[in-house]
XYZ file of C-alpha atoms in Angstrom:
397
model
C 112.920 77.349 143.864
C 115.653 78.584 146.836
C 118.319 80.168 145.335
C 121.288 78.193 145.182
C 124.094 78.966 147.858
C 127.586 77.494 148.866
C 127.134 74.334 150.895
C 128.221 70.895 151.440
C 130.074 69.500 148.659
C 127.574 66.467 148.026
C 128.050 63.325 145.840
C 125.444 61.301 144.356
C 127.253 58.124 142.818
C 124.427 56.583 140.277
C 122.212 58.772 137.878
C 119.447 56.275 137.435
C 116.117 57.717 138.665
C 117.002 57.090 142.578
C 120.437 58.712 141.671
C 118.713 62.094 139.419
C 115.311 62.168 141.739
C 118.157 63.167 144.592
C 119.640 65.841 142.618
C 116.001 67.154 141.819
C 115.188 67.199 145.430
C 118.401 68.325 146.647
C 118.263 71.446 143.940
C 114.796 72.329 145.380
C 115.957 72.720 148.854
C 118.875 74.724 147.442
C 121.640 72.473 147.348
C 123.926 71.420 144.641
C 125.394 68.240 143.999
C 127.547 65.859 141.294
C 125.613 63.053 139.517
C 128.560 60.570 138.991
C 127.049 58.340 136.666
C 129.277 54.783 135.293
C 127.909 54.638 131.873
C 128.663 56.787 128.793
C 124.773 58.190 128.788
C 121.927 58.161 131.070
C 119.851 55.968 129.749
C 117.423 53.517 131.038
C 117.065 49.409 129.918
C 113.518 48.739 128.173
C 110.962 48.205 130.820
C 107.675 49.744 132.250
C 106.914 50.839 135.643
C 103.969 51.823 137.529
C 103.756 55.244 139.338
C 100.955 55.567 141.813
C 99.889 58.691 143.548
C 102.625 58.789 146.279
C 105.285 59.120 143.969
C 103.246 61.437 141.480
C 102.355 64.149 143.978
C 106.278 64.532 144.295
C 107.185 64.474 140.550
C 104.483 67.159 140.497
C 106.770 69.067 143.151
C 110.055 69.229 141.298
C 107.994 70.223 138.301
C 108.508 67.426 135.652
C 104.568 66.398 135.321
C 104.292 68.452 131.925
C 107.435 66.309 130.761
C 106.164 63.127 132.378
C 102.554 63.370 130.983
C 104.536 63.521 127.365
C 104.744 59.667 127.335
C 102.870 58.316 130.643
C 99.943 56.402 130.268
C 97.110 56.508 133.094
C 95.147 54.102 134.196
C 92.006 54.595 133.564
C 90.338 51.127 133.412
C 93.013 50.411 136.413
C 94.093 46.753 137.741
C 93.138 43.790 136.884
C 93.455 39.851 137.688
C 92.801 37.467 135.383
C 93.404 33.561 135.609
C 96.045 31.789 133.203
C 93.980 29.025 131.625
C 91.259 31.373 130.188
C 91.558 34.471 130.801
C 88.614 34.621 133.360
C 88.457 38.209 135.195
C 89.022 37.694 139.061
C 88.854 41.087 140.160
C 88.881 44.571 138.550
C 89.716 47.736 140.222
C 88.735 50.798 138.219
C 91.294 53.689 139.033
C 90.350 56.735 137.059
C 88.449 59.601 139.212
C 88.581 57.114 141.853
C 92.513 57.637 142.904
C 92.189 61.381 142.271
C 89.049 61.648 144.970
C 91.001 59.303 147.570
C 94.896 60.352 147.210
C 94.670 63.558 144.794
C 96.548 62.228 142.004
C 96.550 59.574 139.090
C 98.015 56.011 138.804
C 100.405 56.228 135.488
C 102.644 53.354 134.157
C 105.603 54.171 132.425
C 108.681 53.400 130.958
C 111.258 53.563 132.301
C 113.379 55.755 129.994
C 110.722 57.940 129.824
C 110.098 58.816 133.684
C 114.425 59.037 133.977
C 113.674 61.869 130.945
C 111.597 63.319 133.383
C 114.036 63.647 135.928
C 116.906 64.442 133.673
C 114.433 68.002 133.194
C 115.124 68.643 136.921
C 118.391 68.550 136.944
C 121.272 70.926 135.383
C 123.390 69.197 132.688
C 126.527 70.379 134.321
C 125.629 67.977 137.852
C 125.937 65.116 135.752
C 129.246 63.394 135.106
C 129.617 60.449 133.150
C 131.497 57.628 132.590
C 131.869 57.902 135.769
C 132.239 54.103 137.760
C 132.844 54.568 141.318
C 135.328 51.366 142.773
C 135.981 52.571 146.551
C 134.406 55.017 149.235
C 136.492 55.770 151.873
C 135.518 57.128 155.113
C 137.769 59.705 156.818
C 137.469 62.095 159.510
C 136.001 65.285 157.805
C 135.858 64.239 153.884
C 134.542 61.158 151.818
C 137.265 60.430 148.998
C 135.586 58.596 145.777
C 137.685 56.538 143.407
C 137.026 55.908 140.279
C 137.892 53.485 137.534
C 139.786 55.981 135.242
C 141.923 56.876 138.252
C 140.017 60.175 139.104
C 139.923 60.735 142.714
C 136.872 63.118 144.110
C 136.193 64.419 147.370
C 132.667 65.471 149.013
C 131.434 65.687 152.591
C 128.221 63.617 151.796
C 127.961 60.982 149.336
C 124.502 59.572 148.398
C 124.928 55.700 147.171
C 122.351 55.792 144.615
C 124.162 52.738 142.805
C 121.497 50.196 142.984
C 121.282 46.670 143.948
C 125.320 45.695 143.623
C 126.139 49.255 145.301
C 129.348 49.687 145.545
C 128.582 52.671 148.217
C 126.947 50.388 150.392
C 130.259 48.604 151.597
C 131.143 51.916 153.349
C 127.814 52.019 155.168
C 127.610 48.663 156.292
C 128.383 44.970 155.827
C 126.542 43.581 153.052
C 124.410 40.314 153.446
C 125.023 38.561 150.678
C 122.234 37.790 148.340
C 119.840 34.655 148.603
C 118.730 32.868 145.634
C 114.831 33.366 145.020
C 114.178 30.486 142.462
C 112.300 33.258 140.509
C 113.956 34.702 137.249
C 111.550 37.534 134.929
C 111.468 37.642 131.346
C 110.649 41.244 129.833
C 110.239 42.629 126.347
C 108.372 45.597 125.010
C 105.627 45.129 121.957
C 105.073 47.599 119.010
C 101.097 48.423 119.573
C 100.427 47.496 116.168
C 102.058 43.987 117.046
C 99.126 43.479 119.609
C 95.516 42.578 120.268
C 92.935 45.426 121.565
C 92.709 44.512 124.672
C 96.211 45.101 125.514
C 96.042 47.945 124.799
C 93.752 49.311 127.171
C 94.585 51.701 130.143
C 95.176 48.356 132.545
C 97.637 46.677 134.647
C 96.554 43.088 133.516
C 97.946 40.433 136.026
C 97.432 37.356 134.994
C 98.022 34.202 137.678
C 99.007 30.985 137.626
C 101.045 27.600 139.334
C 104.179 29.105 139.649
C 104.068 31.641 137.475
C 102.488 35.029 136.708
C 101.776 37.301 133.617
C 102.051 40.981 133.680
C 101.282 43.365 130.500
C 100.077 47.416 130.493
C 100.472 50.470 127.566
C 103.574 52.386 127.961
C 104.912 55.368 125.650
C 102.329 57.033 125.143
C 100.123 53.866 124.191
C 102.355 53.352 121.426
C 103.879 49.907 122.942
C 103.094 47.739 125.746
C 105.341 46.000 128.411
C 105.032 42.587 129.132
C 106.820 41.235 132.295
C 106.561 37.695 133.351
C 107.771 35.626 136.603
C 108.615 32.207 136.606
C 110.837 29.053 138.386
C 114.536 30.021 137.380
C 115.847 26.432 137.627
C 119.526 26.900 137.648
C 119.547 30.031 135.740
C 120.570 33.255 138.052
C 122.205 35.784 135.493
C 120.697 39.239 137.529
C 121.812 41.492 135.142
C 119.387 43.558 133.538
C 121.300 43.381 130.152
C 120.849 39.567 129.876
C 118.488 38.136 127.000
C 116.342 34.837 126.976
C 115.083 32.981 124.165
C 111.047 33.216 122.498
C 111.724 29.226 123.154
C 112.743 29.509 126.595
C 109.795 31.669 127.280
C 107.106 29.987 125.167
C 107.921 26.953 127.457
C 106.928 28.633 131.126
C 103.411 29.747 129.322
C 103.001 26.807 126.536
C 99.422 25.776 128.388
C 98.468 29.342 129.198
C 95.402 31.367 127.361
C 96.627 31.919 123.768
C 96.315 35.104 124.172
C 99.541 35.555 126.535
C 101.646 33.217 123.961
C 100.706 35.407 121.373
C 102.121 38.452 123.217
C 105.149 36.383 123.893
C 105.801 36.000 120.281
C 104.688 39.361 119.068
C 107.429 40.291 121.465
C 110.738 39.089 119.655
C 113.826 37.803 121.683
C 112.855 38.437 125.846
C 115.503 39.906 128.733
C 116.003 37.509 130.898
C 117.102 38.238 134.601
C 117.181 36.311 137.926
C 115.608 37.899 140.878
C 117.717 37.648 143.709
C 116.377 37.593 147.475
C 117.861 40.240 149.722
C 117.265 41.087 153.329
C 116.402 44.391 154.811
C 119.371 46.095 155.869
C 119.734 47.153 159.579
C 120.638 50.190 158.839
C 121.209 53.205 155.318
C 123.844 55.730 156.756
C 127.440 55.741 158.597
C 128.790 59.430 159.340
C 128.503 61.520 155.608
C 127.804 58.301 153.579
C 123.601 57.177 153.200
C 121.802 54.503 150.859
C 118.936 55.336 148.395
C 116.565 53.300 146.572
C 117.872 49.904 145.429
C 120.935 50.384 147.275
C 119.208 50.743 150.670
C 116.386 49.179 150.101
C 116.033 46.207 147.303
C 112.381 44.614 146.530
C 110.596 42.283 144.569
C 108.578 43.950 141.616
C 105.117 42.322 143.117
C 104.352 45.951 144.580
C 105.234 48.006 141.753
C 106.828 50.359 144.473
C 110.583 50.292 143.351
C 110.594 53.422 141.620
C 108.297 55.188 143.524
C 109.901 54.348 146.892
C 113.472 55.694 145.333
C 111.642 59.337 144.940
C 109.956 59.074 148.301
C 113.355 59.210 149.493
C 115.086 61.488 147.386
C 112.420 64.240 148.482
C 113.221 63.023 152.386
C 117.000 63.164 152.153
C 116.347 66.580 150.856
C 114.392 67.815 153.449
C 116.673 66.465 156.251
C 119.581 67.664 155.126
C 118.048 71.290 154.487
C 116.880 70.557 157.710
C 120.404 69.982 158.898
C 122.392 71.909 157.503
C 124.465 72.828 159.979
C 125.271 68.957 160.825
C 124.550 66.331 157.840
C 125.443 63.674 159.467
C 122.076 64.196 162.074
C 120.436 64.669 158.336
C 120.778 61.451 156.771
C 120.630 59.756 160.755
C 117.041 61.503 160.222
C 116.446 60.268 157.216
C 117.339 56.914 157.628
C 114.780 56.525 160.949
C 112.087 58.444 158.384
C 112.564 56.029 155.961
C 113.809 52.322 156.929
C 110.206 51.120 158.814
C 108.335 51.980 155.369
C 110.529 50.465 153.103
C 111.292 47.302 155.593
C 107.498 46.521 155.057
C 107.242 47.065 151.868
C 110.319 44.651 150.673
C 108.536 42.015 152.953
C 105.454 42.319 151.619
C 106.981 41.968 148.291
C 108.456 39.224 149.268
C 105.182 37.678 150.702
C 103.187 38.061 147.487
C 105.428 36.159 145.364
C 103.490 33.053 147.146
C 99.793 34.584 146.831
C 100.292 35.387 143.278
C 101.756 31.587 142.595
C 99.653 29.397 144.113
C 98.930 25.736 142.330
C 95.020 25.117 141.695
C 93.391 23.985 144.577
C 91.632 25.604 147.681
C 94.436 27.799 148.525
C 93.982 29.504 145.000
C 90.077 29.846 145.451
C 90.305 31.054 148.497
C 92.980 33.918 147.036
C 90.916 34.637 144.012
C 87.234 34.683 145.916
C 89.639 37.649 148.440
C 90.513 39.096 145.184
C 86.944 39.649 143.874
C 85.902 40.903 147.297
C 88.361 43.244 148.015
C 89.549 47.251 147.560
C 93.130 47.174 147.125
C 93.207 51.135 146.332
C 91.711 51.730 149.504
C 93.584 48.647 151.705
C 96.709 50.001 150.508
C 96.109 53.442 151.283
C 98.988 53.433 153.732
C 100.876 53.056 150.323
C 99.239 55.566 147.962
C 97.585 58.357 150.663
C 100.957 58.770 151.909
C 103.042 62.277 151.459
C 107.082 61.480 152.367
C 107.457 65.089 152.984
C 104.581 65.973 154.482
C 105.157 63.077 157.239
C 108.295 64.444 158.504
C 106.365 67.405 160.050
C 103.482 65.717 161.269
């Protein structure tokens, strides 16, 4: 690692794992920075994640993969469709040996606590600062002043808006477009292992599809639990906070006519989260003079990817290298950054976006045709442009 010398003073307002995968990257290149994190401990809100290769082979560089293998669960036996009456297999894609051989590292899910643990390893105690909520970013000539809701004022001559998908950074970069109501809401809850059948416990990303609907379970913590996630019509419901609980009722009634065995993880799953997934538009553009976007805040997607995460450490190891890069001139660092970064993202929020209809369709011809391309096709070698890709490696090529 560089040894660490006087710099920029840089600001990274969030310390989820956008907000600490910066600070990783950033202490790499030699940097240092403040975390300034709203809530009382960095902590992460029960729910899995899947981390493909892209986003492994960059854990790997900051060093965390001992710490991350701890809890992560690969997947061996891989992805797999099923359909929501019965259970019928559509497609299976087996991942183990084959995503080492084509992109040189593992598929893992996760949870979520467990990968910002991870992180946390990367990144000195002293960075972090909590209780920290940012309320205002103002833009001068030569200096960024944060304020904060205790009254704290802080100045820093970048500031990283790692604060998600109601940044309050973003403001200062550009005009938000407000968000568009999807129709969609998730339900989420984690299940004991002992609470479930065998087969969900298997190394697998089980998707199962339906009208309207679709069914997602896989082993997290070290196969000791499993998350379920599920997507359904939100009605008039559109709570988006994270923190926001359902009812077993409320969720039994979406699935009621589905395979048993997908009620029966419902109910081995206690009382569900319950969030609204709100539709937002690519932004136009991440950075304004010293003040960029990362992860959610830049860059908000549906889950139907599974590239959230990932995509927030793709660009924490980019920002890094640009402003190392740049260090003579940050602003040209995150303008670099930002044209590394937006095409990538842009396409993968709308094809997000676009699989929310594929994975929903009603019975009929439109669904056989999108279940006889499921059976036929190679997703881990489609979406190579996904998992083959290195974010630092393509800045130099």
């Amino acid at each position: 690692m560089p040894a660490t010398v006087p710099g920029p003073r840089i600001a990274i307002v969030g310390g989820g794992i956008g907000g600490l995968a910066a600070g990783a990257f950033l202490r790499r290149a030699g940097f240092t920075a403040t975390v300034h994190e709203q809530a009382s401990a960095l902590t992460e809100v029960g729910a899995g994640l899947v981390m493909a290769p892209n986003a492994v082979r960059l854990l790997r560089r900051i060093g965390v993969m001992a710490q991350f293998l701890r809890r992560a669960v690969p997947l061996d036996w891989g992805w797999e469709f099923r359909r929501w009456t019965d259970g019928s297999v559509l497609s299976v894609e087996k991942l183990s040996g084959v995503c080492e051989r084509l992109y040189g590292e593992r598929t893992y899910v996760v949870h979520r606590a467990d990968l910002l643990d991870s992180l946390k390893a990367a990144v000195p105690s002293e960075w972090v600062r909590l209780g920290a909520r940012c309320t205002s970013v103002d833009v001068r000539k030569d200096v960024v002043l944060l304020r904060f809701a205790d009254g704290s004022k802080v100045e820093a001559d970048i500031v990283i808006g790692a604060d998600g998908v109601h940044s309050v950074v973003r403001g200062a970069v550009t005009e938000p477009l407000p968000p568009a109501y999807s129709g969609i809401c998730a339900f989420r809850t984690i299940v004991p292992a002992q609470a479930v059948p065998d087969f969900a416990l298997r190394r697998a990303q089980t998707l199962w599809l339906g009208p309207g609907r679709h069914f997602v379970h896989y082993p997290v913590a070290g196969g000791q639990a499993v998350n379920v996630v599920a997507f359904a019509p939100a009605g008039d419901y559109t709570d988006e906070s994270w923190s926001s609980t359902g009812t077993i009722e409320e969720f039994h009634a979406e699935f009621s006519d589905w395979d048993p065995r997908v009620t029966d993880l419902i109910t081995a799953g206690g009382v569900p989260g319950r969030w609204a997934l709100l539709d937002r538009a690519p932004l136009p553009r991440w950075s304004r003079d010293r003040v960029t976007l990362l992860g959610d805040a830049a860059h908000p997607m549906f889950p139907f990817f599974a590239q959230g995460a990932a995509q927030s450490i793709e660009d924490a190891a980019v920002l890094a290298r640009c402003l190392a890069a740049h260090a003579n001139d940050p602003e040209q660092g995150l303008k670099q950054y930002e044209a590394a970064r937006i095409e990538r993202t842009t396409r993968l929020q709308e094809l997000s976006h676009a699989r929310r209809d594929s994975n929903h369709l009603p019975d009929g011809p439109e669904q056989k045709a999108r279940d006889a391309a499921l059976a036929a096709s190679d997703p881990l070698v489609r979406n190579g442009w996904i998992y083959g890709f290195d974010a630092e490696e393509a800045l130099t090529s």
